[in-house]
Structure formats: structure tokens, C-alpha cells
Coordinates of C-alpha atoms in Angstrom, one line a residue:
X461 CA -60.3 -91.0 -64.8
X462 CA -61.9 -92.0 -61.4
X463 CA -61.8 -95.7 -62.3
X464 CA -58.1 -95.6 -63.1
X465 CA -57.5 -93.8 -59.8
X466 CA -59.3 -96.6 -58.0
X467 CA -57.2 -99.3 -59.8
X468 CA -53.9 -97.6 -58.9
X469 CA -55.0 -97.2 -55.3
X470 CA -55.7 -100.9 -55.1
X471 CA -52.4 -101.8 -56.5
X472 CA -50.8 -99.6 -53.9
X473 CA -52.6 -101.4 -51.1
X474 CA -51.7 -104.8 -52.5
X475 CA -48.1 -103.9 -53.1
X476 CA -47.8 -103.0 -49.4
X477 CA -49.1 -106.3 -48.1
X478 CA -46.2 -108.6 -48.4
X479 CA -45.0 -111.7 -50.2
X480 CA -48.7 -111.9 -51.2
X481 CA -47.4 -109.1 -53.4
X482 CA -44.3 -110.7 -54.9
X483 CA -45.8 -110.5 -58.4
X484 CA -47.0 -106.9 -57.8
X485 CA -43.5 -105.4 -58.0
X486 CA -44.5 -103.2 -60.9
X487 CA -42.5 -100.2 -61.9
X488 CA -44.9 -97.4 -61.4
X489 CA -45.0 -94.5 -63.7
X490 CA -45.8 -91.0 -62.4
X491 CA -48.3 -90.7 -65.3
X492 CA -51.5 -92.8 -65.1
X493 CA -51.3 -95.8 -67.4
X494 CA -53.5 -96.5 -70.3
X495 CA -56.4 -98.7 -69.2
X496 CA -55.6 -101.1 -72.0
X497 CA -52.3 -101.8 -70.4
X498 CA -53.7 -102.8 -67.0
X499 CA -54.3 -106.6 -67.0
X500 CA -56.7 -108.5 -64.8
X501 CA -53.7 -110.2 -63.2
X502 CA -52.5 -106.7 -62.1
X503 CA -55.9 -105.8 -60.6
X504 CA -57.2 -109.0 -59.0
X505 CA -54.5 -109.3 -56.2
X506 CA -55.2 -105.7 -55.2
X507 CA -58.9 -106.5 -54.9
X508 CA -58.0 -109.4 -52.6
X509 CA -55.7 -107.3 -50.6
X510 CA -58.4 -104.7 -50.0
X511 CA -60.9 -107.3 -49.2
X512 CA -58.6 -109.1 -46.8
X513 CA -57.8 -105.8 -45.0
X514 CA -61.5 -105.0 -44.4
X515 CA -63.0 -108.5 -43.9
X516 CA -60.0 -109.9 -42.0
X517 CA -59.5 -106.9 -39.7
X518 CA -62.3 -104.4 -39.0
X519 CA -65.1 -106.8 -39.7
X520 CA -63.4 -109.6 -37.7
X521 CA -62.9 -107.3 -34.7
X522 CA -66.5 -105.8 -34.8
X523 CA -68.0 -109.3 -35.3
X524 CA -66.1 -110.6 -32.3
X525 CA -67.4 -107.8 -30.1
X526 CA -71.0 -108.0 -31.4
X527 CA -71.2 -111.8 -31.0
X528 CA -69.6 -111.7 -27.4
X529 CA -66.6 -113.6 -28.4
X530 CA -64.5 -110.6 -27.6
X531 CA -64.5 -108.0 -24.7
X532 CA -62.5 -104.9 -24.1
X533 CA -59.1 -105.2 -22.4
X534 CA -58.5 -103.5 -19.1
X535 CA -56.8 -100.1 -19.4
X536 CA -57.8 -99.3 -23.0
X537 CA -61.0 -98.1 -24.6
X538 CA -60.6 -98.0 -28.3
X539 CA -63.4 -100.6 -28.9
X540 CA -65.3 -100.1 -25.7
X541 CA -68.3 -98.8 -27.8
X542 CA -68.3 -102.0 -29.8
X543 CA -68.5 -104.1 -26.6
X544 CA -71.5 -102.0 -25.6
X545 CA -73.2 -102.9 -28.9
X546 CA -72.7 -99.5 -30.5
X547 CA -71.8 -98.7 -34.1
X548 CA -71.7 -95.1 -35.4
X549 CA -71.9 -94.0 -39.0
X550 CA -68.3 -92.8 -38.9
X551 CA -66.8 -96.0 -37.4
X552 CA -67.6 -98.1 -40.4
X553 CA -67.2 -95.4 -43.0
X554 CA -63.6 -96.3 -44.1
X555 CA -64.5 -100.0 -44.5
X556 CA -67.6 -99.1 -46.5
X557 CA -65.6 -96.9 -48.8
X558 CA -62.9 -99.5 -49.2
X559 CA -65.2 -102.3 -50.1
X560 CA -67.0 -100.1 -52.7
X561 CA -64.0 -98.3 -54.2
X562 CA -61.2 -100.8 -54.0
X563 CA -63.1 -104.1 -54.3
X564 CA -66.4 -103.6 -56.1
X565 CA -65.3 -100.9 -58.6
X566 CA -62.2 -102.9 -59.5
X567 CA -64.2 -106.2 -59.7
X568 CA -66.4 -104.5 -62.3
X569 CA -63.3 -103.6 -64.3
X570 CA -62.0 -107.1 -64.1
X571 CA -65.4 -108.5 -65.3
X572 CA -65.5 -106.1 -68.2
X573 CA -62.0 -107.0 -69.3
X574 CA -62.4 -110.8 -68.7
X575 CA -65.7 -110.8 -70.6
X576 CA -64.2 -109.0 -73.6
X577 CA -61.4 -111.6 -73.6
X578 CA -63.8 -114.5 -72.9
X579 CA -61.6 -115.3 -69.9
X580 CA -64.5 -117.0 -68.0
X581 CA -62.4 -118.3 -65.1
X582 CA -61.3 -114.8 -64.2
X583 CA -64.8 -113.5 -64.8
X584 CA -66.1 -116.0 -62.3
X585 CA -63.5 -115.1 -59.7
X586 CA -64.4 -111.4 -60.0
X587 CA -68.1 -112.1 -59.9
X588 CA -67.7 -114.3 -56.8
X589 CA -65.8 -111.5 -55.0
X590 CA -68.5 -109.0 -56.0
X591 CA -71.2 -111.3 -54.6
X592 CA -69.2 -111.9 -51.4
X593 CA -68.7 -108.2 -50.9
X594 CA -72.2 -107.1 -51.6
X595 CA -73.5 -109.8 -49.2
X596 CA -71.2 -108.5 -46.5
X597 CA -72.5 -105.0 -47.0
X598 CA -76.1 -106.1 -46.8
X599 CA -75.4 -108.1 -43.7
X600 CA -74.0 -104.9 -42.0
X601 CA -76.4 -102.2 -43.3
X602 CA -79.5 -104.0 -44.5
X603 CA -79.8 -101.8 -47.6
X604 CA -77.1 -100.6 -49.9
X605 CA -76.7 -99.1 -53.4
X606 CA -76.7 -102.0 -55.9
X607 CA -78.7 -101.6 -59.1
X608 CA -77.4 -98.0 -59.6
X609 CA -74.0 -98.5 -58.0
X610 CA -70.6 -98.5 -59.6
X611 CA -71.6 -95.9 -62.2
X612 CA -69.3 -92.9 -62.3
X613 CA -72.0 -90.7 -63.8
X614 CA -74.4 -91.3 -60.9
X615 CA -73.1 -89.8 -57.7
X616 CA -76.3 -90.5 -55.8
X617 CA -77.3 -94.1 -56.5
X618 CA -80.5 -95.3 -55.0
X619 CA -80.4 -97.8 -52.1
X620 CA -81.8 -101.2 -52.7
X621 CA -83.5 -103.5 -50.2
X622 CA -81.3 -106.4 -49.1
X623 CA -83.4 -109.0 -50.7
X624 CA -83.1 -107.2 -54.1
X625 CA -79.3 -107.3 -53.7
X626 CA -79.3 -110.9 -52.7
X627 CA -81.4 -111.9 -55.7
X628 CA -79.1 -109.9 -57.9
X629 CA -75.9 -111.4 -56.7
X630 CA -77.4 -114.9 -57.0
X631 CA -78.2 -114.2 -60.7
X632 CA -74.7 -112.9 -61.2
X633 CA -73.2 -116.0 -59.7
X634 CA -75.4 -118.2 -61.8
X635 CA -74.5 -116.3 -65.0
X636 CA -70.7 -116.6 -64.2
X637 CA -71.0 -120.3 -63.2
X638 CA -72.8 -121.0 -66.5
X639 CA -69.9 -119.5 -68.5
X640 CA -66.9 -121.0 -66.5
X641 CA -65.8 -124.5 -67.3
X642 CA -63.5 -126.8 -65.2
X643 CA -59.8 -126.3 -65.5
X644 CA -59.8 -122.9 -67.2
X645 CA -57.1 -120.5 -66.3
X646 CA -57.7 -117.6 -63.8
X647 CA -55.8 -114.3 -63.5
X648 CA -53.1 -114.1 -60.9
X649 CA -54.7 -114.3 -57.4
X650 CA -54.0 -114.9 -53.7
X651 CA -56.8 -117.3 -52.9
X652 CA -55.9 -120.1 -55.3
X653 CA -52.5 -119.0 -56.7
X654 CA -51.7 -122.4 -58.2
X655 CA -55.2 -123.3 -59.0
X656 CA -57.7 -123.2 -61.9
X657 CA -61.3 -122.3 -62.4
X658 CA -62.3 -125.7 -60.9
X659 CA -61.4 -124.3 -57.4
X660 CA -63.2 -121.0 -58.1
X661 CA -66.3 -122.9 -59.2
X662 CA -66.3 -124.7 -55.8
X663 CA -65.7 -121.4 -54.0
X664 CA -68.5 -119.7 -56.0
X665 CA -70.9 -122.6 -55.1
X666 CA -69.9 -122.2 -51.5
X667 CA -70.7 -118.5 -51.5
X668 CA -74.0 -119.3 -53.2
X669 CA -74.8 -121.8 -50.4
X670 CA -74.2 -119.1 -47.7
X671 CA -76.4 -116.6 -49.6
X672 CA -79.2 -119.1 -50.0
X673 CA -79.0 -120.3 -46.4
X674 CA -79.2 -116.7 -45.2
X675 CA -82.2 -116.2 -47.4
X676 CA -83.9 -119.4 -46.3
X677 CA -84.9 -117.9 -43.0
X678 CA -87.5 -115.6 -44.7
X679 CA -87.7 -116.8 -48.4
X680 CA -88.6 -120.1 -50.0
X681 CA -85.4 -121.2 -51.6
X682 CA -85.7 -124.9 -50.8
X683 CA -85.5 -126.1 -54.5
X684 CA -82.4 -124.0 -55.1
X685 CA -80.8 -125.4 -52.0
X686 CA -81.7 -128.9 -53.0
X687 CA -80.1 -128.6 -56.4
X688 CA -77.0 -127.0 -55.0
X689 CA -76.5 -129.5 -52.2
X690 CA -77.3 -132.3 -54.6
X691 CA -74.5 -131.2 -56.9
X692 CA -72.2 -131.0 -53.8
X693 CA -69.4 -129.1 -55.6
X694 CA -68.2 -127.0 -52.6
X695 CA -64.8 -126.2 -51.1
X696 CA -63.1 -129.3 -49.7
X697 CA -60.7 -127.2 -47.5
X698 CA -60.9 -123.8 -45.8
X699 CA -60.9 -120.9 -48.3
X700 CA -58.4 -118.5 -46.9
X701 CA -55.6 -116.2 -47.7
X702 CA -52.7 -118.1 -46.2
X703 CA -49.0 -118.5 -46.8
X704 CA -48.6 -115.0 -48.1
X705 CA -47.9 -112.8 -45.1
X706 CA -44.5 -111.6 -43.8
X707 CA -43.3 -110.5 -40.4
X708 CA -42.8 -106.9 -41.3
X709 CA -44.9 -103.7 -41.2
X710 CA -47.4 -103.4 -44.1
X711 CA -46.7 -107.1 -44.9
X712 CA -48.3 -109.0 -42.1
X713 CA -51.8 -110.4 -41.7
X714 CA -54.2 -107.5 -41.3
X715 CA -55.6 -108.4 -37.9
X716 CA -52.1 -108.9 -36.5
X717 CA -51.0 -105.6 -37.9
X718 CA -53.9 -103.8 -36.3
X719 CA -53.9 -105.3 -32.9
X720 CA -50.9 -107.5 -32.1
X721 CA -47.8 -106.5 -34.0
X722 CA -44.9 -104.7 -32.3
X723 CA -45.6 -101.6 -34.4
X724 CA -49.3 -101.3 -33.5
X725 CA -50.3 -98.6 -31.0
X726 CA -52.7 -100.2 -28.5
X727 CA -53.9 -103.5 -27.2
X728 CA -57.7 -103.7 -27.0
X729 CA -59.2 -107.1 -27.7
X730 CA -59.5 -109.9 -25.1
X731 CA -61.6 -113.0 -24.7
X732 CA -65.2 -112.7 -23.5
X733 CA -66.4 -114.5 -20.4
X734 CA -69.3 -116.0 -22.4
X735 CA -67.0 -117.8 -24.8
X736 CA -64.5 -118.8 -22.2
X737 CA -67.1 -120.3 -19.9
X738 CA -68.8 -122.1 -22.7
X739 CA -65.5 -123.7 -23.8
X740 CA -64.6 -124.5 -20.2
X741 CA -67.3 -126.3 -18.2
X742 CA -67.2 -126.3 -14.4
X743 CA -68.8 -128.1 -11.6
X744 CA -70.6 -126.4 -8.8
X745 CA -67.4 -126.0 -6.9
X746 CA -65.6 -124.3 -9.7
X747 CA -63.6 -127.4 -10.8
X748 CA -63.0 -127.9 -14.5
X749 CA -65.0 -130.7 -15.9
X750 CA -64.1 -130.2 -19.6
X751 CA -62.0 -127.8 -21.6
X752 CA -62.5 -127.5 -25.4
X753 CA -59.0 -128.2 -26.9
X754 CA -59.6 -125.4 -29.5
X755 CA -59.5 -122.8 -26.7
X756 CA -55.7 -122.9 -26.6
X757 CA -55.5 -122.2 -30.3
X758 CA -57.9 -119.3 -30.0
X759 CA -56.5 -117.5 -27.0
X760 CA -53.3 -117.0 -25.0
X761 CA -53.5 -117.8 -21.3
X762 CA -53.2 -114.9 -18.9
X763 CA -50.2 -114.1 -16.7
X764 CA -51.4 -116.7 -14.2
X765 CA -51.6 -119.4 -16.8
X766 CA -55.4 -119.3 -16.8
X767 CA -58.2 -118.5 -19.3
X768 CA -60.0 -115.5 -18.0
X769 CA -62.5 -113.4 -20.1
X770 CA -63.7 -109.9 -19.9
X771 CA -67.3 -108.7 -19.6
X772 CA -69.0 -106.9 -22.5
X773 CA -69.8 -103.2 -21.9
X774 CA -66.9 -102.5 -19.6
X775 CA -63.1 -102.5 -19.4
X776 CA -63.3 -102.7 -15.6
X777 CA -61.6 -100.4 -13.2
X778 CA -58.6 -100.5 -10.9
X779 CA -60.9 -101.3 -8.0
X780 CA -61.9 -104.6 -9.6
X781 CA -60.3 -107.7 -8.1
X782 CA -57.4 -109.5 -9.7
X783 CA -57.1 -110.6 -12.4
X784 CA -59.7 -108.2 -13.9
X785 CA -57.8 -105.1 -12.9
X786 CA -54.9 -105.6 -15.2
X787 CA -54.4 -106.2 -18.9
X788 CA -52.2 -109.2 -18.2
X789 CA -55.1 -110.8 -16.3
X790 CA -57.3 -111.2 -19.3
X791 CA -56.7 -113.5 -22.3
X792 CA -55.7 -112.1 -25.7
X793 CA -56.5 -113.8 -29.0
X794 CA -53.7 -115.9 -30.3
X795 CA -52.8 -114.2 -33.6
X796 CA -49.5 -114.3 -35.5
X797 CA -48.1 -112.4 -38.5
X798 CA -49.0 -115.3 -40.8
X799 CA -52.5 -115.9 -39.4
X800 CA -54.7 -116.7 -42.4
X801 CA -57.6 -114.5 -43.4
X802 CA -60.5 -116.9 -43.5
X803 CA -63.1 -116.3 -46.2
X804 CA -65.3 -119.4 -45.5
X805 CA -64.4 -122.6 -43.9
X806 CA -65.2 -126.3 -44.5
X807 CA -66.9 -126.3 -41.0
X808 CA -69.3 -123.6 -42.2
X809 CA -70.2 -125.7 -45.3
X810 CA -71.0 -128.7 -43.1
X811 CA -73.0 -126.6 -40.6
X812 CA -75.1 -125.3 -43.5
X813 CA -75.7 -128.8 -44.7
X814 CA -76.7 -130.0 -41.2
X815 CA -79.2 -127.2 -41.0
X816 CA -80.5 -128.0 -44.5
X817 CA -81.1 -131.6 -43.6
X818 CA -82.6 -130.7 -40.2
X819 CA -85.2 -128.5 -41.9
X820 CA -85.9 -130.4 -45.2
X821 CA -84.4 -133.9 -44.9
X822 CA -83.5 -136.6 -42.3
X823 CA -82.4 -136.1 -38.7
X824 CA -79.7 -138.7 -39.2
X825 CA -78.2 -136.8 -42.2
X826 CA -78.3 -133.6 -40.2
X827 CA -76.5 -135.2 -37.3
X828 CA -73.9 -136.6 -39.7
X829 CA -73.1 -133.2 -41.1
X830 CA -73.2 -131.6 -37.7
X831 CA -70.5 -134.1 -36.6
X832 CA -68.6 -133.4 -39.8
X833 CA -68.7 -129.7 -39.1
X834 CA -67.2 -130.3 -35.6
X835 CA -64.5 -132.5 -37.0
X836 CA -63.6 -129.9 -39.7
X837 CA -63.4 -127.2 -37.0
X838 CA -61.1 -129.3 -34.9
X839 CA -59.0 -130.1 -37.9
X840 CA -58.7 -126.5 -38.9
X841 CA -57.6 -125.7 -35.3
X842 CA -55.0 -128.5 -35.5
X843 CA -56.2 -130.3 -32.4
X844 CA -57.8 -133.6 -31.5
X845 CA -60.9 -134.1 -29.4
X846 CA -63.7 -133.7 -31.9
X847 CA -65.4 -137.0 -30.9
X848 CA -65.3 -136.1 -27.3
X849 CA -67.0 -132.8 -28.1
X850 CA -69.6 -134.5 -30.2
X851 CA -70.4 -136.9 -27.4
X852 CA -70.7 -134.1 -24.9
X853 CA -72.8 -131.9 -27.2
X854 CA -74.8 -134.3 -29.5
X855 CA -77.0 -133.0 -32.2
X856 CA -80.6 -132.4 -31.1
X857 CA -82.9 -132.4 -34.1
X858 CA -85.8 -131.0 -32.1
X859 CA -83.7 -128.0 -31.3
X860 CA -81.4 -128.0 -34.3
X861 CA -81.0 -124.2 -34.4
X862 CA -79.7 -124.2 -30.9
X863 CA -77.4 -127.2 -31.5
X864 CA -76.0 -125.7 -34.7
X865 CA -76.0 -122.1 -33.4
X866 CA -73.9 -122.7 -30.3
X867 CA -71.5 -125.1 -32.0
X868 CA -71.0 -122.7 -34.9
X869 CA -70.5 -119.7 -32.5
X870 CA -67.7 -121.7 -30.8
X871 CA -66.2 -123.0 -34.1
X872 CA -66.0 -119.5 -35.7
X873 CA -64.6 -117.7 -32.7
X874 CA -61.0 -118.4 -33.7
X875 CA -61.3 -117.6 -37.4
X876 CA -64.3 -115.8 -38.7
X877 CA -66.0 -113.6 -36.0
X878 CA -68.0 -111.6 -38.5
X879 CA -69.8 -114.6 -39.9
X880 CA -70.5 -115.7 -36.3
X881 CA -72.2 -112.3 -35.7
X882 CA -74.3 -112.8 -38.8
X883 CA -75.4 -116.4 -37.9
X884 CA -76.2 -115.3 -34.3
X885 CA -78.7 -112.8 -35.8
X886 CA -80.1 -115.4 -38.2
X887 CA -80.3 -118.5 -36.0
X888 CA -81.1 -116.8 -32.7
X889 CA -78.5 -118.9 -30.9
X890 CA -76.7 -118.5 -28.6
X891 CA -79.8 -116.8 -27.1
X892 CA -79.8 -114.3 -24.3
X893 CA -79.9 -115.8 -20.8
X894 CA -81.3 -114.2 -17.6
X895 CA -77.8 -113.1 -16.4
X896 CA -76.7 -109.6 -17.3
X897 CA -73.2 -108.0 -17.3
X898 CA -74.2 -106.0 -14.3
X899 CA -75.0 -109.3 -12.5
X900 CA -71.4 -110.4 -13.0
X901 CA -69.6 -107.1 -12.0
X902 CA -71.0 -104.6 -9.6
X903 CA -68.9 -101.7 -11.0
X904 CA -66.7 -101.5 -8.0
X905 CA -64.8 -104.4 -6.4
X906 CA -66.8 -107.6 -6.9
X907 CA -66.7 -109.9 -10.0
X908 CA -68.7 -113.1 -10.0
X909 CA -68.9 -114.9 -13.3
X910 CA -70.0 -118.3 -11.8
X911 CA -73.6 -117.3 -12.5
X912 CA -73.0 -117.2 -16.3
X913 CA -75.1 -119.9 -18.0
X914 CA -73.3 -122.1 -20.6
X915 CA -73.9 -121.2 -24.2
X916 CA -75.8 -117.9 -23.7
X917 CA -75.4 -114.3 -24.4
X918 CA -75.9 -111.5 -21.9
X919 CA -76.8 -107.8 -21.9
X920 CA -73.5 -105.8 -21.7
X921 CA -72.6 -104.2 -18.3
X922 CA -73.3 -100.9 -20.0
X923 CA -75.4 -101.4 -23.1
X924 CA -76.1 -98.9 -25.9
X925 CA -79.5 -97.5 -24.9
X926 CA -81.0 -97.7 -28.4
X927 CA -80.2 -101.4 -28.5
X928 CA -81.3 -102.1 -24.9
X929 CA -81.5 -105.3 -22.9
X930 CA -81.4 -108.8 -24.4
X931 CA -80.8 -107.6 -28.0
X932 CA -78.0 -107.7 -30.4
X933 CA -77.1 -104.8 -32.6
X934 CA -79.3 -105.7 -35.5
X935 CA -77.9 -103.4 -38.2
X936 CA -75.4 -100.6 -38.6
X937 CA -76.3 -97.0 -39.4
X938 CA -75.6 -96.0 -43.0
X939 CA -71.9 -95.0 -43.4
X940 CA -71.0 -91.4 -43.1
X941 CA -69.1 -91.7 -46.5
X942 CA -72.5 -92.3 -48.1
X943 CA -74.6 -89.9 -45.9
X944 CA -72.3 -87.0 -46.7
X945 CA -72.3 -87.5 -50.4
X946 CA -75.3 -89.4 -51.5
X947 CA -78.6 -87.5 -51.3
X948 CA -80.5 -90.8 -51.7
X949 CA -79.2 -92.3 -48.5
X950 CA -82.3 -93.4 -46.7
X951 CA -83.4 -92.6 -43.1
X952 CA -81.9 -95.1 -40.8
X953 CA -84.4 -97.8 -39.7
X954 CA -83.1 -98.2 -36.2
X955 CA -80.5 -100.3 -34.4
X956 CA -82.9 -103.1 -33.5
X957 CA -84.6 -103.5 -36.9
X958 CA -83.4 -106.8 -38.3
X959 CA -81.9 -107.0 -41.8
X960 CA -84.2 -108.9 -44.1
X961 CA -82.9 -112.4 -43.3
X962 CA -82.6 -112.1 -39.6
X963 CA -84.8 -113.0 -36.6

């Protein structure tokens, strides 16, 4: 009975999301349907809707704050704790529950149905979403239920170490990829609505690439990476939920609905000074030497037609000088009702390849893929200027992690902030500089951001004490939804203990 309830709840989420849900206009019966009458095409779009809502909204927002791409807008405080590098067990609890109950449980059902029908294209799609979701959860919490998860008879599943989960989802992906063949049909879905298993094979390989690259920082997966990159069957365009959102409540892109729509309750997110002053380079007199063309696609200008960012750890005060003492003085992200929810971009694929060749191959190949990543990022943003950026920021093979880390941080700032937060923790770049938030604002009437150093992070003006100076939030406390019900929830390891793949 619990499984059916989860399926129906997912269909309810999906049917509220918009023209993404045109094919979900199902006449609902007040009585629960027979499981045999629920098809994979009924379930899969609901899985995607739930994943888009979590990954494209809450995780995007938190990732933006934790990677210092976002700061807190003047006059509001809803996410001020995030800007101070804080995460409580309650703040992430709803997302944790949604990912388990509305994504993973229903993916399991899809896999069971698809396997019974030998529908291997759909089986691969559900497996890929399971791997993607489990990876996200590990990347947040470090350890999660996996080997004993998704079993209705076990209400207290054991937590597994992150490496165990990663190895498990790799094996699941390999199994599903071995079964799926090119050009097989796939159940109705949002990611590739007119596509076939060939696109899902490429997407699955891309998710596998991300998993292996995360593992590669602490595990020897060189041979697996070599085989995968040698095959080179990855996405050839950004994998995203696009063209399926409507400009109406419960039908718009999730991040827009949460933070920007006319029906939302409060404005919170603004640009961070770190990102703004990395994308705009100044001379010693404060004159602009270079402005990254992508900036205008990432953020709106402020009321004075300028790009001004906030400082992590504060939402300022009325005593602060203009433009920092008004919401209109800071720049808001440029998000529309139809903004795509990015799952993984072509730029990310090329950055991973650049890193692979920098570590295991030739410097020239690494530089070529670094340049390809920049070009892909500019193309996704719809602007010219990639060659100028590459010339200004050439690839440095001796400091490849810094070259890739800073460039990836900038590239993902407008589309996939959560992945930026993960890659910051793994690559170690941008690194913390010597300037702190308290060096840029005195807490009263003086703001001086000219001392910020290009391409660095900084300790927030007010940082969470258990994270401290010059540290990112390394992991999240286990979700309250688990702590309150699962007696096998471990003791939290601490906010500065890295997940298994991180520095």
C-alpha cells in the first residue's frame, strides 16, 4: 500500500507542473488503482517532476550560497543561514524525503515493471535517475541508506559509506547499459520526450563519467575512465528539462516559482561579490578592464544599471552605504518561468575530459578540452566571447585544478550551482584567499570590496562557528526525516569532515 501511495503522490506533483504534464491529464479515481494498471509512462514523468523540484530549486539555491555564487539580499533573511555556511537537519529534510519517496521508490517500481516487460530502454532511464539521485544524496550527507533502502518491511535501514553507494550505482549503471541497445523505445519522459534509448545511453554514460571523476580524487579508477572516455558516447548538448514550463502557478520552472514569480512570498537571492568581481576585472583605479559576457545572462543589473554583489554571511543593514542598503542595489539572478532545469551540461563533460587528460594524458589534449568547455559554456549562455576568455585565462597544465576549478565555478554559476558546490569541495578551487567578509564590510557604514582577490573564496562576514574560517561546509547533518524515524541513523561526523571524495 505504501508504494502505491508514493506513486500517486508523484503523479500529483507531476500533474501540477505544467505543459510538462500534458500527458498526465489522467482521470483520477478516489480509489487506489491496481498496480498492474499503472504503466511506466504514468510514473516516469512524475519522478522527473519530483527530481526537478528538488535538484532545480532547493539544491540549486543552497549550492549557490555554499559556493559563494549567491549572497543574501538586503532586507530579507530566509537564506541568511546558508550564506553563513549553515545547514540544519530540518532545512534539508523535505528534499531528502522527496528524493527517497518520490524519486527512488518510484524508480524502483519502474525498474521492476520494465524488467518484467524486458523494456530495457525504460529500465536504463530509471536506473540512471536512481544513480543520479543516490549520488546527489551522498554528495550532501556523505553516508545514506542504500543496500537496505527502499524496502517497505525495513523501517530502519542501515546507512552505507559513500564509497559503497558509489560502487553500487556504478554497478547498476553498467548492468542497465549492458541490457539497453540503441534506438529502443523509452517510456514517456521529460528529458528526451521525442528520443530513444540512444540518448539515454549517452546520458547514462555522462552520469557515469561524473561519478568516476568524483571517485578519482581518492580511488584508482583510471582504467574505467580510460575505457569510458575512449568510447566517447556522452551527451552532445546540455541535458535539461526545457520547453515544458508555463507561466502560471504550479506550472513554472521550480526555481522561478520559489524565488522570482509574482506569486512567491519573498526575494532572497542576490549575486555574490566573489562571482561578480571574478567575472568583472578592474584596474587599480576601479575601471573595468574586462567583463565576462555571460554575466548579463546570469544576473540582472541593479537599479543603477551596475553589477553589484552581496557579501556572504550578512544581509547588510540600513547604515551600510548605497547601493548595499537596499534590495534594488544588489543584483538578482536572471531567471524566467521557462528557465531550464539543468541536469548536466556539455561544458561539464568537457571540463571532466580536460581534467582526465591533465592527470593521465597530454597537456595539449587537456588544453583543447578546457577550451571546448569554455566554448560550450558560452554557447549555452547564448553569448559570444569564448575565445577572448580563453586568451585571458589560458589553461595552465601545472595548475590544472585551479584553471579548471575557477573556470568551472564561473561556468556553472548560471545553471547548476549545486554541482559547482560539489566540484569546489573536490578540486579545492576557487581556494580561500586572505580577505574575509569582515574585511569588506565593517558592520556599520563602510563597504570596501576592492580588496577582494580575483577567483577566490572568503570567510563569510559571520560564519557558522562549527565551520570556522577558510572552510566550506563539507557535509550536511543527517536529515531530521531520517533521524526521527530511523534508529540506525549514525552520529553526525561534523560539518568540516569531507565526504569520501573531497579534499
